[in-house]
Amino acid sequence: MVAPSTPARPPGGGIPQTAGTDGVSRPGSGSAPGDKGLKGGALGLVSSVAIGLASTAPAYSLAATLGLVVAGVGLQAPIVTMLAFVPMLLIAYAYKGMNEVDPDCGTTFTWAARAFGPRTGWMAGWGIIVADVIAMANLAQIAGSYGFQLFGLDGLAQNTTWTTVAGVAWIIVMTAICYVGIEISAALQRWLLGIEIAMLAVLSVTALVKAYGSDAPATAIHVSASWFNPFQVTSMSALTSGMLLAIFIYWGWDTAVSVNEETADAKRTPGRAAVISTVLLLLIYALVSTSAQAYAGVGADGLGLANPDNAGDVLSGLGNAVFGTHGFGGVLGKLLIFMVLTSSAASTQTTILPTARTSLSMAAHRAIPSHFARIHRKFLTPTWSTTGMGLISIAVYVALTAISDNLLADSISSVGLGIAFYYGLTGFACAWYFRKVLTRSAHDFWFRGILPALGGLMLLFFFCYAAFYIYADPTYGSTTIDLPVLGETGGVSVIGLGSLALGGVLMFIQRLVQGSWFTEPDIPTAAASPEPAATTPLPAATTSN
């Protein structure tokens, strides 16, 4: 019951806002889309696509993952990289469909709650948060290391203490940029992304030309149709492992939807940006993986992409070989390092954006403490949610680094489980949400039912296969944890499943402390059919789980 001295909640739920003298609007505005106090209409389609692409950090993702994919599937790396696009596109359609009826910045949190109830929605929101926080640790480390490499300070780049200090500095800078406004963030993303794509294109074209030239390196091999035949992968296990790695490089495009309440035409633009982002990523990854393989080959020594020494940073060595280290080639090599640096830095920024908006939405709906719903009166950005994301990321990064480099490496590998969890849940939520109107049109049947559900099933398979077979193997990764009953288990699986299970514990605590979201959610499970209009939200039902 609301005390007489407390302002009543506005229509659509949420918490009233009052502006403080410090420029911060007090906890939250309405919980309905567009009522949270964010700056509406600040982003157009181009900015949304740029944010979606930058969030995936194409250069960094390729540098850190391509060598591992090649080591697993050999010459079929290009097709495996391209096949990983399929579940991403299917889930992008799910995001598009759900955003059209509920453009809430909480995305999967609110959509899963509408489809399956408040507890499922809470866990979906936690999945987003935990994946982003863990990913920030690796992004920060890469940004810190490449920052030193850019200035030729290779000794510092190999020093854990100094790279940690530099990584923390990157998190602070990017948190500050996210704090002062979405438009500044978007403008920075457009510039950084432009540099990134331009350098990837130059690298790819130059590598292909040299691979077919008279002075081709000994490792060079000509492009073959067999590279694009997935049936030539040696085993199903190898194919699945390669797909799991390749899926990671597409992760992040959903940031374009997380900023939906700050986008012009919030119901249409974010969904279109998500689909466009995944298609553009397919083109970028297909070109780079093919050209890199043609130039460097797939050998396990020298420049070969399967060389374990290159696994964590394919592009640095490839760039030096393709461009050379002197004259104009040396300049291009430095630009390539700068590109990977800006890629990881940009992704650091765009990892903060969706997490801050997820926690903002959860707070506005009273699923977590209301302080996280505060909006800055001038900048119109989340305050507690943005700074909280930065501080938590720093704490996790420093803790993992201090404990063990191996633990940090395995925690990064575990991110794939969190990604598969909330992406897959979005696909299932879309199909279930629209289940009663799938026969209304062919568009609804395929793009709001079959394709999202298929994407969810694919990611569910990858989640289970990775968690209970690949990652659970004690020989996988860098750490092993001795569990009661189960015995020695791969640290990647324990960290991934354990971090998700932690969400269940926190959800129980939240329900005890402030249980209104679980007992009287303002996003009731929708049991009735939607209205005939495709963009009409589902009517609220009176029941929830």
mmCIF file of N, CA and C in Angstrom, residues 206-268:
data_model
loop_
_atom_site.group_PDB
_atom_site.id
_atom_site.type_symbol
_atom_site.label_atom_id
_atom_site.label_comp_id
_atom_site.label_asym_id
_atom_site.label_seq_id
_atom_site.Cartn_x
_atom_site.Cartn_y
_atom_site.Cartn_z
ATOM 1 N N THR A 206 44.462 -6.489 -49.501
ATOM 2 C CA THR A 206 45.912 -6.613 -49.649
ATOM 3 C C THR A 206 46.365 -8.063 -49.478
ATOM 4 N N ALA A 207 45.797 -8.766 -48.492
ATOM 5 C CA ALA A 207 46.156 -10.160 -48.246
ATOM 6 C C ALA A 207 45.788 -11.042 -49.441
ATOM 7 N N LEU A 208 44.609 -10.823 -50.027
ATOM 8 C CA LEU A 208 44.192 -11.621 -51.186
ATOM 9 C C LEU A 208 45.081 -11.349 -52.395
ATOM 10 N N VAL A 209 45.382 -10.076 -52.633
ATOM 11 C CA VAL A 209 46.238 -9.717 -53.770
ATOM 12 C C VAL A 209 47.605 -10.369 -53.628
ATOM 13 N N LYS A 210 48.188 -10.305 -52.444
ATOM 14 C CA LYS A 210 49.508 -10.888 -52.229
ATOM 15 C C LYS A 210 49.473 -12.408 -52.269
ATOM 16 N N ALA A 211 48.366 -13.007 -51.812
ATOM 17 C CA ALA A 211 48.251 -14.469 -51.835
ATOM 18 C C ALA A 211 48.250 -15.005 -53.262
ATOM 19 N N TYR A 212 47.744 -14.212 -54.198
ATOM 20 C CA TYR A 212 47.691 -14.622 -55.598
ATOM 21 C C TYR A 212 48.822 -14.018 -56.429
ATOM 22 N N GLY A 213 49.676 -13.215 -55.789
ATOM 23 C CA GLY A 213 50.752 -12.549 -56.519
ATOM 24 C C GLY A 213 51.970 -13.432 -56.707
ATOM 25 N N SER A 214 52.932 -12.907 -57.451
ATOM 26 C CA SER A 214 54.155 -13.673 -57.745
ATOM 27 C C SER A 214 55.045 -13.831 -56.520
ATOM 28 N N ASP A 215 54.904 -12.931 -55.547
ATOM 29 C CA ASP A 215 55.720 -13.000 -54.333
ATOM 30 C C ASP A 215 54.897 -13.481 -53.140
ATOM 31 N N ALA A 216 53.974 -14.366 -53.418
ATOM 32 C CA ALA A 216 53.118 -14.878 -52.347
ATOM 33 C C ALA A 216 53.948 -15.609 -51.303
ATOM 34 N N PRO A 217 53.581 -15.505 -50.022
ATOM 35 C CA PRO A 217 54.326 -16.217 -48.983
ATOM 36 C C PRO A 217 54.168 -17.728 -49.139
ATOM 37 N N ALA A 218 55.084 -18.470 -48.531
ATOM 38 C CA ALA A 218 55.044 -19.933 -48.648
ATOM 39 C C ALA A 218 53.773 -20.516 -48.047
ATOM 40 N N THR A 219 53.163 -19.798 -47.130
ATOM 41 C CA THR A 219 51.952 -20.293 -46.465
ATOM 42 C C THR A 219 50.695 -20.111 -47.305
ATOM 43 N N ALA A 220 50.779 -19.307 -48.361
ATOM 44 C CA ALA A 220 49.575 -18.915 -49.118
ATOM 45 C C ALA A 220 48.936 -20.113 -49.814
ATOM 46 N N ILE A 221 47.608 -20.129 -49.830
ATOM 47 C CA ILE A 221 46.829 -21.152 -50.538
ATOM 48 C C ILE A 221 45.676 -20.452 -51.244
ATOM 49 N N HIS A 222 45.311 -20.970 -52.403
ATOM 50 C CA HIS A 222 44.231 -20.345 -53.162
ATOM 51 C C HIS A 222 42.869 -20.760 -52.608
ATOM 52 N N VAL A 223 41.928 -19.841 -52.713
ATOM 53 C CA VAL A 223 40.575 -20.090 -52.225
ATOM 54 C C VAL A 223 39.967 -21.270 -52.983
ATOM 55 N N SER A 224 39.307 -22.154 -52.234
ATOM 56 C CA SER A 224 38.702 -23.348 -52.831
ATOM 57 C C SER A 224 37.251 -23.479 -52.403
ATOM 58 N N ALA A 225 36.447 -24.104 -53.262
ATOM 59 C CA ALA A 225 35.037 -24.323 -52.925
ATOM 60 C C ALA A 225 34.887 -25.204 -51.692
ATOM 61 N N SER A 226 35.867 -26.047 -51.414
ATOM 62 C CA SER A 226 35.787 -26.944 -50.255
ATOM 63 C C SER A 226 35.784 -26.161 -48.939
ATOM 64 N N TRP A 227 36.330 -24.921 -48.971
ATOM 65 C CA TRP A 227 36.321 -24.113 -47.758
ATOM 66 C C TRP A 227 34.902 -23.793 -47.307
ATOM 67 N N PHE A 228 33.969 -23.868 -48.239
ATOM 68 C CA PHE A 228 32.591 -23.477 -47.949
ATOM 69 C C PHE A 228 31.657 -24.694 -47.905
ATOM 70 N N ASN A 229 32.241 -25.853 -47.620
ATOM 71 C CA ASN A 229 31.479 -27.097 -47.496
ATOM 72 C C ASN A 229 31.562 -27.596 -46.061
ATOM 73 N N PRO A 230 30.527 -27.395 -45.243
ATOM 74 C CA PRO A 230 30.597 -27.790 -43.831
ATOM 75 C C PRO A 230 30.688 -29.297 -43.639
ATOM 76 N N PHE A 231 30.308 -30.087 -44.655
ATOM 77 C CA PHE A 231 30.344 -31.539 -44.525
ATOM 78 C C PHE A 231 31.775 -32.090 -44.568
ATOM 79 N N GLN A 232 32.732 -31.217 -44.886
ATOM 80 C CA GLN A 232 34.120 -31.657 -44.877
ATOM 81 C C GLN A 232 34.811 -31.422 -43.540
ATOM 82 N N VAL A 233 34.080 -30.876 -42.560
ATOM 83 C CA VAL A 233 34.621 -30.792 -41.203
ATOM 84 C C VAL A 233 34.760 -32.212 -40.672
ATOM 85 N N THR A 234 35.828 -32.501 -39.972
ATOM 86 C CA THR A 234 36.178 -33.883 -39.626
ATOM 87 C C THR A 234 35.170 -34.584 -38.720
ATOM 88 N N SER A 235 34.473 -33.859 -37.850
ATOM 89 C CA SER A 235 33.528 -34.499 -36.943
ATOM 90 C C SER A 235 32.450 -33.521 -36.509
ATOM 91 N N MET A 236 31.348 -34.077 -35.993
ATOM 92 C CA MET A 236 30.274 -33.243 -35.470
ATOM 93 C C MET A 236 30.751 -32.458 -34.266
ATOM 94 N N SER A 237 31.611 -33.076 -33.465
ATOM 95 C CA SER A 237 32.142 -32.387 -32.297
ATOM 96 C C SER A 237 32.969 -31.174 -32.713
ATOM 97 N N ALA A 238 33.798 -31.349 -33.732
ATOM 98 C CA ALA A 238 34.619 -30.239 -34.216
ATOM 99 C C ALA A 238 33.747 -29.129 -34.791
ATOM 100 N N LEU A 239 32.704 -29.516 -35.541
ATOM 101 C CA LEU A 239 31.803 -28.524 -36.131
ATOM 102 C C LEU A 239 31.094 -27.730 -35.042
ATOM 103 N N THR A 240 30.577 -28.429 -34.024
ATOM 104 C CA THR A 240 29.858 -27.751 -32.953
ATOM 105 C C THR A 240 30.772 -26.829 -32.164
ATOM 106 N N SER A 241 31.989 -27.297 -31.876
ATOM 107 C CA SER A 241 32.948 -26.456 -31.151
ATOM 108 C C SER A 241 33.282 -25.199 -31.950
ATOM 109 N N GLY A 242 33.469 -25.379 -33.255
ATOM 110 C CA GLY A 242 33.747 -24.227 -34.111
ATOM 111 C C GLY A 242 32.588 -23.257 -34.154
ATOM 112 N N MET A 243 31.375 -23.802 -34.208
ATOM 113 C CA MET A 243 30.187 -22.948 -34.222
ATOM 114 C C MET A 243 30.063 -22.149 -32.927
ATOM 115 N N LEU A 244 30.365 -22.795 -31.800
ATOM 116 C CA LEU A 244 30.290 -22.103 -30.510
ATOM 117 C C LEU A 244 31.257 -20.925 -30.472
ATOM 118 N N LEU A 245 32.453 -21.146 -30.983
ATOM 119 C CA LEU A 245 33.429 -20.063 -31.023
ATOM 120 C C LEU A 245 32.979 -18.955 -31.974
ATOM 121 N N ALA A 246 32.461 -19.358 -33.134
ATOM 122 C CA ALA A 246 32.077 -18.375 -34.143
ATOM 123 C C ALA A 246 30.866 -17.561 -33.706
ATOM 124 N N ILE A 247 29.955 -18.173 -32.949
ATOM 125 C CA ILE A 247 28.782 -17.440 -32.468
ATOM 126 C C ILE A 247 29.212 -16.257 -31.607
ATOM 127 N N PHE A 248 30.293 -16.444 -30.841
ATOM 128 C CA PHE A 248 30.766 -15.372 -29.968
ATOM 129 C C PHE A 248 31.091 -14.102 -30.746
ATOM 130 N N ILE A 249 31.642 -14.244 -31.966
ATOM 131 C CA ILE A 249 32.063 -13.045 -32.698
ATOM 132 C C ILE A 249 30.883 -12.244 -33.228
ATOM 133 N N TYR A 250 29.684 -12.821 -33.214
ATOM 134 C CA TYR A 250 28.494 -12.072 -33.633
ATOM 135 C C TYR A 250 27.791 -11.397 -32.457
ATOM 136 N N TRP A 251 28.157 -11.778 -31.253
ATOM 137 C CA TRP A 251 27.445 -11.265 -30.084
ATOM 138 C C TRP A 251 27.614 -9.756 -29.936
ATOM 139 N N GLY A 252 26.536 -9.067 -29.595
ATOM 140 C CA GLY A 252 26.594 -7.642 -29.295
ATOM 141 C C GLY A 252 25.659 -6.783 -30.114
ATOM 142 N N TRP A 253 25.174 -7.315 -31.258
ATOM 143 C CA TRP A 253 24.308 -6.498 -32.104
ATOM 144 C C TRP A 253 23.021 -6.070 -31.387
ATOM 145 N N ASP A 254 22.637 -6.781 -30.326
ATOM 146 C CA ASP A 254 21.397 -6.462 -29.620
ATOM 147 C C ASP A 254 21.473 -5.130 -28.879
ATOM 148 N N THR A 255 22.677 -4.543 -28.757
ATOM 149 C CA THR A 255 22.782 -3.209 -28.161
ATOM 150 C C THR A 255 21.945 -2.204 -28.942
ATOM 151 N N ALA A 256 21.833 -2.410 -30.255
ATOM 152 C CA ALA A 256 21.018 -1.510 -31.081
ATOM 153 C C ALA A 256 19.568 -1.500 -30.621
ATOM 154 N N VAL A 257 19.110 -2.597 -30.028
ATOM 155 C CA VAL A 257 17.738 -2.676 -29.527
ATOM 156 C C VAL A 257 17.670 -2.194 -28.083
ATOM 157 N N SER A 258 18.743 -2.358 -27.333
ATOM 158 C CA SER A 258 18.754 -1.916 -25.935
ATOM 159 C C SER A 258 18.594 -0.404 -25.806
ATOM 160 N N VAL A 259 18.977 0.336 -26.846
ATOM 161 C CA VAL A 259 18.823 1.803 -26.812
ATOM 162 C C VAL A 259 17.551 2.224 -27.544
ATOM 163 N N ASN A 260 16.564 1.318 -27.611
ATOM 164 C CA ASN A 260 15.338 1.597 -28.370
ATOM 165 C C ASN A 260 14.581 2.811 -27.857
ATOM 166 N N GLU A 261 14.573 3.044 -26.551
ATOM 167 C CA GLU A 261 13.814 4.170 -26.016
ATOM 168 C C GLU A 261 14.477 5.512 -26.309
ATOM 169 N N GLU A 262 15.691 5.473 -26.847
ATOM 170 C CA GLU A 262 16.395 6.690 -27.239
ATOM 171 C C GLU A 262 16.495 6.819 -28.759
ATOM 172 N N THR A 263 15.731 5.986 -29.471
ATOM 173 C CA THR A 263 15.808 5.915 -30.926
ATOM 174 C C THR A 263 14.552 6.499 -31.558
ATOM 175 N N ALA A 264 14.726 7.211 -32.653
ATOM 176 C CA ALA A 264 13.578 7.693 -33.409
ATOM 177 C C ALA A 264 12.825 6.499 -33.989
ATOM 178 N N ASP A 265 11.504 6.543 -33.930
ATOM 179 C CA ASP A 265 10.668 5.423 -34.375
ATOM 180 C C ASP A 265 11.078 4.160 -33.628
ATOM 181 N N ALA A 266 10.872 4.200 -32.310
ATOM 182 C CA ALA A 266 11.396 3.170 -31.418
ATOM 183 C C ALA A 266 10.879 1.775 -31.731
ATOM 184 N N LYS A 267 9.709 1.667 -32.355
ATOM 185 C CA LYS A 267 9.148 0.345 -32.626
ATOM 186 C C LYS A 267 9.753 -0.309 -33.859
ATOM 187 N N ARG A 268 10.269 0.482 -34.798
ATOM 188 C CA ARG A 268 10.752 -0.077 -36.053
ATOM 189 C C ARG A 268 12.264 0.004 -36.218
#
